[in-house]
C-alpha cells in the first residue's frame, strides 16, 4: 500500500453493539459478536452480507476460529461460558462453563487448546477443544483483557488492563514466565506471523508497543494513536491495523518503519 492510497470501506449491518470479528482460515466467512443482541452474525465475504445470525447466551465478546475452520469459539461475558459453534451448521454445538467474566480468547496453532482471559477471576483459563472442558487456570494480574499465542504455540501474551502489564505464559508448563510493566491500560494484542514481535495497544497511552519475543521487552513504540483498542497484523507481517476509539478510525502502521501511514475514518 502506498502512503497516499485511500482505504476503501463497506458497512454491513449486524446486531446491536458489535464487538469482535474473526475470519475463517479460508477467508470465506466472518463471525461477529453482538454484545447487546446476545448473538453472532455470520458474514459471507463474497457477497459482503450477513447470511445467518446465531443466538448465544448473554454478553458475547471475544470470538476465535479454530485453525481447521470447523469451530468458532465465543466468550460469553454475561454467563461465564464459552459457546462452541459448529461452522458447518452455524449452530451452537456445546457450551463450556466455569469461566469468570471471559473477554478475549485464542486457539492454539494445533487447535487442541483454547485460551481465555477471565477478567473477573484475574486468570487465563485453558480449555480442551477435544472435550470442551476447562482443564486448568493460570493466575495473572488484575483485569486480563486479551490473549495472543505465538505461531509455534509456546508462548501466550496476556494484556492486563487493571495491572497495566503484559504477562507471558509458557504453554508447555502453563506457568507465568515474565511480566512486563509500564503500560497504560493495555488492551489489544497481536503476534507477527514469524513470532518475533508482539504488538500491544495502550488504550490509556495512545500508542502501540512492539515487544521482542526473544528478550520479552518493549523495543519500539508508535505514538499518535487516538485511544487505540484492537490491533491486527497482516499475513505478510508488514502492516498493523489499529482500531481507535478516540476518533472512530482505523490506523494503518508500517511495521518496518514503525510509523502510521494511513487512517480511515468512519
PDB file of C-alpha atoms in Angstrom, residues 70-215:
ATOM      1  CA  UNK A  70     -14.625 -26.165  11.846  1.00  0.00           C
ATOM      2  CA  UNK A  71     -15.352 -24.393  15.125  1.00  0.00           C
ATOM      3  CA  UNK A  72     -15.832 -20.824  16.303  1.00  0.00           C
ATOM      4  CA  UNK A  73     -15.487 -20.067  19.992  1.00  0.00           C
ATOM      5  CA  UNK A  74     -17.345 -17.194  21.648  1.00  0.00           C
ATOM      6  CA  UNK A  75     -16.629 -15.782  25.110  1.00  0.00           C
ATOM      7  CA  UNK A  76     -19.978 -15.050  26.726  1.00  0.00           C
ATOM      8  CA  UNK A  77     -19.198 -12.437  29.377  1.00  0.00           C
ATOM      9  CA  UNK A  78     -22.683 -12.393  30.876  1.00  0.00           C
ATOM     10  CA  UNK A  79     -22.988 -16.132  31.502  1.00  0.00           C
ATOM     11  CA  UNK A  80     -19.361 -17.046  32.343  1.00  0.00           C
ATOM     12  CA  UNK A  81     -19.266 -19.549  29.477  1.00  0.00           C
ATOM     13  CA  UNK A  82     -17.732 -20.176  26.070  1.00  0.00           C
ATOM     14  CA  UNK A  83     -20.108 -21.085  23.261  1.00  0.00           C
ATOM     15  CA  UNK A  84     -18.767 -23.571  20.715  1.00  0.00           C
ATOM     16  CA  UNK A  85     -20.202 -23.020  17.240  1.00  0.00           C
ATOM     17  CA  UNK A  86     -20.137 -25.685  14.534  1.00  0.00           C
ATOM     18  CA  UNK A  87     -19.248 -23.628  11.459  1.00  0.00           C
ATOM     19  CA  UNK A  88     -20.642 -26.236   9.061  1.00  0.00           C
ATOM     20  CA  UNK A  89     -24.154 -25.853  10.500  1.00  0.00           C
ATOM     21  CA  UNK A  90     -23.720 -22.459  12.209  1.00  0.00           C
ATOM     22  CA  UNK A  91     -25.312 -23.783  15.365  1.00  0.00           C
ATOM     23  CA  UNK A  92     -24.104 -23.872  18.967  1.00  0.00           C
ATOM     24  CA  UNK A  93     -22.706 -27.370  19.473  1.00  0.00           C
ATOM     25  CA  UNK A  94     -21.577 -27.029  23.093  1.00  0.00           C
ATOM     26  CA  UNK A  95     -21.183 -24.627  25.992  1.00  0.00           C
ATOM     27  CA  UNK A  96     -18.185 -24.609  28.334  1.00  0.00           C
ATOM     28  CA  UNK A  97     -18.991 -23.398  31.895  1.00  0.00           C
ATOM     29  CA  UNK A  98     -16.747 -22.369  34.771  1.00  0.00           C
ATOM     30  CA  UNK A  99     -15.217 -19.155  33.470  1.00  0.00           C
ATOM     31  CA  UNK A 100     -15.323 -15.753  35.197  1.00  0.00           C
ATOM     32  CA  UNK A 101     -16.321 -12.781  33.003  1.00  0.00           C
ATOM     33  CA  UNK A 102     -14.474 -14.026  29.885  1.00  0.00           C
ATOM     34  CA  UNK A 103     -13.387 -11.477  27.291  1.00  0.00           C
ATOM     35  CA  UNK A 104     -10.570 -12.254  24.842  1.00  0.00           C
ATOM     36  CA  UNK A 105      -9.726 -15.752  23.664  1.00  0.00           C
ATOM     37  CA  UNK A 106      -7.497 -17.518  21.164  1.00  0.00           C
ATOM     38  CA  UNK A 107      -6.943 -21.047  19.858  1.00  0.00           C
ATOM     39  CA  UNK A 108      -3.554 -22.768  19.915  1.00  0.00           C
ATOM     40  CA  UNK A 109      -1.942 -23.291  16.482  1.00  0.00           C
ATOM     41  CA  UNK A 110      -2.579 -27.046  16.673  1.00  0.00           C
ATOM     42  CA  UNK A 111      -6.211 -26.452  17.642  1.00  0.00           C
ATOM     43  CA  UNK A 112      -6.016 -28.513  20.823  1.00  0.00           C
ATOM     44  CA  UNK A 113      -6.329 -25.727  23.380  1.00  0.00           C
ATOM     45  CA  UNK A 114      -8.433 -22.615  23.829  1.00  0.00           C
ATOM     46  CA  UNK A 115      -7.001 -19.835  25.992  1.00  0.00           C
ATOM     47  CA  UNK A 116      -9.490 -17.429  27.586  1.00  0.00           C
ATOM     48  CA  UNK A 117      -8.904 -14.242  29.558  1.00  0.00           C
ATOM     49  CA  UNK A 118     -11.260 -14.497  32.541  1.00  0.00           C
ATOM     50  CA  UNK A 119     -11.309 -10.862  33.605  1.00  0.00           C
ATOM     51  CA  UNK A 120     -13.387 -11.413  36.737  1.00  0.00           C
ATOM     52  CA  UNK A 121     -11.059 -14.076  38.086  1.00  0.00           C
ATOM     53  CA  UNK A 122      -7.766 -12.406  37.077  1.00  0.00           C
ATOM     54  CA  UNK A 123      -6.729 -15.593  35.360  1.00  0.00           C
ATOM     55  CA  UNK A 124      -6.311 -17.303  31.999  1.00  0.00           C
ATOM     56  CA  UNK A 125      -8.458 -20.394  31.587  1.00  0.00           C
ATOM     57  CA  UNK A 126      -7.305 -23.294  29.422  1.00  0.00           C
ATOM     58  CA  UNK A 127      -9.957 -25.348  27.649  1.00  0.00           C
ATOM     59  CA  UNK A 128      -9.509 -28.677  25.885  1.00  0.00           C
ATOM     60  CA  UNK A 129     -11.156 -28.406  22.470  1.00  0.00           C
ATOM     61  CA  UNK A 130     -11.426 -32.194  22.252  1.00  0.00           C
ATOM     62  CA  UNK A 131     -13.682 -32.445  25.290  1.00  0.00           C
ATOM     63  CA  UNK A 132     -14.893 -28.822  25.546  1.00  0.00           C
ATOM     64  CA  UNK A 133     -13.947 -28.738  29.219  1.00  0.00           C
ATOM     65  CA  UNK A 134     -11.957 -26.351  31.395  1.00  0.00           C
ATOM     66  CA  UNK A 135      -8.766 -28.217  32.301  1.00  0.00           C
ATOM     67  CA  UNK A 136      -6.686 -25.626  34.178  1.00  0.00           C
ATOM     68  CA  UNK A 137      -6.344 -21.947  35.048  1.00  0.00           C
ATOM     69  CA  UNK A 138      -3.319 -19.661  35.332  1.00  0.00           C
ATOM     70  CA  UNK A 139      -3.454 -16.745  37.817  1.00  0.00           C
ATOM     71  CA  UNK A 140      -2.305 -13.470  36.232  1.00  0.00           C
ATOM     72  CA  UNK A 141      -2.527  -9.754  37.063  1.00  0.00           C
ATOM     73  CA  UNK A 142      -5.727  -7.797  37.603  1.00  0.00           C
ATOM     74  CA  UNK A 143      -8.143  -7.428  34.710  1.00  0.00           C
ATOM     75  CA  UNK A 144      -6.824  -9.648  31.907  1.00  0.00           C
ATOM     76  CA  UNK A 145      -8.437  -8.479  28.690  1.00  0.00           C
ATOM     77  CA  UNK A 146      -6.967 -10.127  25.576  1.00  0.00           C
ATOM     78  CA  UNK A 147      -4.675 -13.001  24.704  1.00  0.00           C
ATOM     79  CA  UNK A 148      -2.483 -13.938  21.731  1.00  0.00           C
ATOM     80  CA  UNK A 149      -0.390 -17.042  21.129  1.00  0.00           C
ATOM     81  CA  UNK A 150       2.856 -17.255  19.166  1.00  0.00           C
ATOM     82  CA  UNK A 151       2.792 -19.232  15.879  1.00  0.00           C
ATOM     83  CA  UNK A 152       4.835 -22.061  17.410  1.00  0.00           C
ATOM     84  CA  UNK A 153       2.331 -22.295  20.249  1.00  0.00           C
ATOM     85  CA  UNK A 154       4.926 -21.955  23.010  1.00  0.00           C
ATOM     86  CA  UNK A 155       4.101 -18.529  24.436  1.00  0.00           C
ATOM     87  CA  UNK A 156       0.863 -16.774  25.316  1.00  0.00           C
ATOM     88  CA  UNK A 157       0.756 -12.992  25.780  1.00  0.00           C
ATOM     89  CA  UNK A 158      -1.925 -11.519  28.050  1.00  0.00           C
ATOM     90  CA  UNK A 159      -2.862  -7.836  28.331  1.00  0.00           C
ATOM     91  CA  UNK A 160      -3.868  -6.887  31.877  1.00  0.00           C
ATOM     92  CA  UNK A 161      -5.756  -3.619  31.941  1.00  0.00           C
ATOM     93  CA  UNK A 162      -6.116  -3.495  35.719  1.00  0.00           C
ATOM     94  CA  UNK A 163      -2.440  -4.209  36.362  1.00  0.00           C
ATOM     95  CA  UNK A 164      -1.094  -2.074  33.485  1.00  0.00           C
ATOM     96  CA  UNK A 165       1.020  -5.052  32.491  1.00  0.00           C
ATOM     97  CA  UNK A 166       1.538  -7.774  29.904  1.00  0.00           C
ATOM     98  CA  UNK A 167       2.083 -11.299  31.166  1.00  0.00           C
ATOM     99  CA  UNK A 168       3.833 -14.068  29.230  1.00  0.00           C
ATOM    100  CA  UNK A 169       2.771 -17.674  29.822  1.00  0.00           C
ATOM    101  CA  UNK A 170       4.742 -20.769  28.879  1.00  0.00           C
ATOM    102  CA  UNK A 171       2.069 -23.001  27.363  1.00  0.00           C
ATOM    103  CA  UNK A 172       4.018 -26.234  27.933  1.00  0.00           C
ATOM    104  CA  UNK A 173       4.291 -25.741  31.696  1.00  0.00           C
ATOM    105  CA  UNK A 174       1.201 -23.490  31.876  1.00  0.00           C
ATOM    106  CA  UNK A 175       3.070 -21.040  34.107  1.00  0.00           C
ATOM    107  CA  UNK A 176       3.875 -17.331  34.019  1.00  0.00           C
ATOM    108  CA  UNK A 177       7.453 -16.781  32.834  1.00  0.00           C
ATOM    109  CA  UNK A 178       7.518 -12.987  32.581  1.00  0.00           C
ATOM    110  CA  UNK A 179       5.527  -9.882  33.452  1.00  0.00           C
ATOM    111  CA  UNK A 180       6.164  -6.657  31.574  1.00  0.00           C
ATOM    112  CA  UNK A 181       5.209  -3.446  33.378  1.00  0.00           C
ATOM    113  CA  UNK A 182       4.858   0.210  32.403  1.00  0.00           C
ATOM    114  CA  UNK A 183       1.800   0.099  30.145  1.00  0.00           C
ATOM    115  CA  UNK A 184      -1.257   2.344  30.437  1.00  0.00           C
ATOM    116  CA  UNK A 185      -4.456   0.308  30.095  1.00  0.00           C
ATOM    117  CA  UNK A 186      -3.114  -2.285  27.610  1.00  0.00           C
ATOM    118  CA  UNK A 187      -5.938  -3.840  25.591  1.00  0.00           C
ATOM    119  CA  UNK A 188      -5.345  -5.252  22.127  1.00  0.00           C
ATOM    120  CA  UNK A 189      -2.593  -7.764  21.403  1.00  0.00           C
ATOM    121  CA  UNK A 190      -1.408  -9.463  18.209  1.00  0.00           C
ATOM    122  CA  UNK A 191       1.618 -11.546  17.217  1.00  0.00           C
ATOM    123  CA  UNK A 192       3.605 -11.202  13.996  1.00  0.00           C
ATOM    124  CA  UNK A 193       3.450 -14.180  11.578  1.00  0.00           C
ATOM    125  CA  UNK A 194       7.097 -15.044  12.269  1.00  0.00           C
ATOM    126  CA  UNK A 195       6.551 -14.904  16.041  1.00  0.00           C
ATOM    127  CA  UNK A 196       9.346 -12.398  16.613  1.00  0.00           C
ATOM    128  CA  UNK A 197       7.179  -9.448  17.627  1.00  0.00           C
ATOM    129  CA  UNK A 198       4.076  -8.849  19.732  1.00  0.00           C
ATOM    130  CA  UNK A 199       2.020  -5.682  19.299  1.00  0.00           C
ATOM    131  CA  UNK A 200       0.077  -4.176  22.205  1.00  0.00           C
ATOM    132  CA  UNK A 201      -2.281  -1.207  22.139  1.00  0.00           C
ATOM    133  CA  UNK A 202      -2.260   1.152  25.115  1.00  0.00           C
ATOM    134  CA  UNK A 203      -5.812   2.405  25.464  1.00  0.00           C
ATOM    135  CA  UNK A 204      -4.684   4.971  28.006  1.00  0.00           C
ATOM    136  CA  UNK A 205      -1.314   5.737  26.438  1.00  0.00           C
ATOM    137  CA  UNK A 206      -2.396   6.440  22.843  1.00  0.00           C
ATOM    138  CA  UNK A 207       0.325   4.239  21.419  1.00  0.00           C
ATOM    139  CA  UNK A 208       1.252   0.830  20.045  1.00  0.00           C
ATOM    140  CA  UNK A 209       4.088  -1.028  21.733  1.00  0.00           C
ATOM    141  CA  UNK A 210       6.337  -3.504  19.951  1.00  0.00           C
ATOM    142  CA  UNK A 211       7.605  -6.377  22.091  1.00  0.00           C
ATOM    143  CA  UNK A 212      10.567  -8.576  21.127  1.00  0.00           C
ATOM    144  CA  UNK A 213       9.588 -12.172  21.982  1.00  0.00           C
ATOM    145  CA  UNK A 214      13.229 -13.239  22.387  1.00  0.00           C
ATOM    146  CA  UNK A 215      14.029 -10.668  25.069  1.00  0.00           C
TER     147      UNK A 215
END
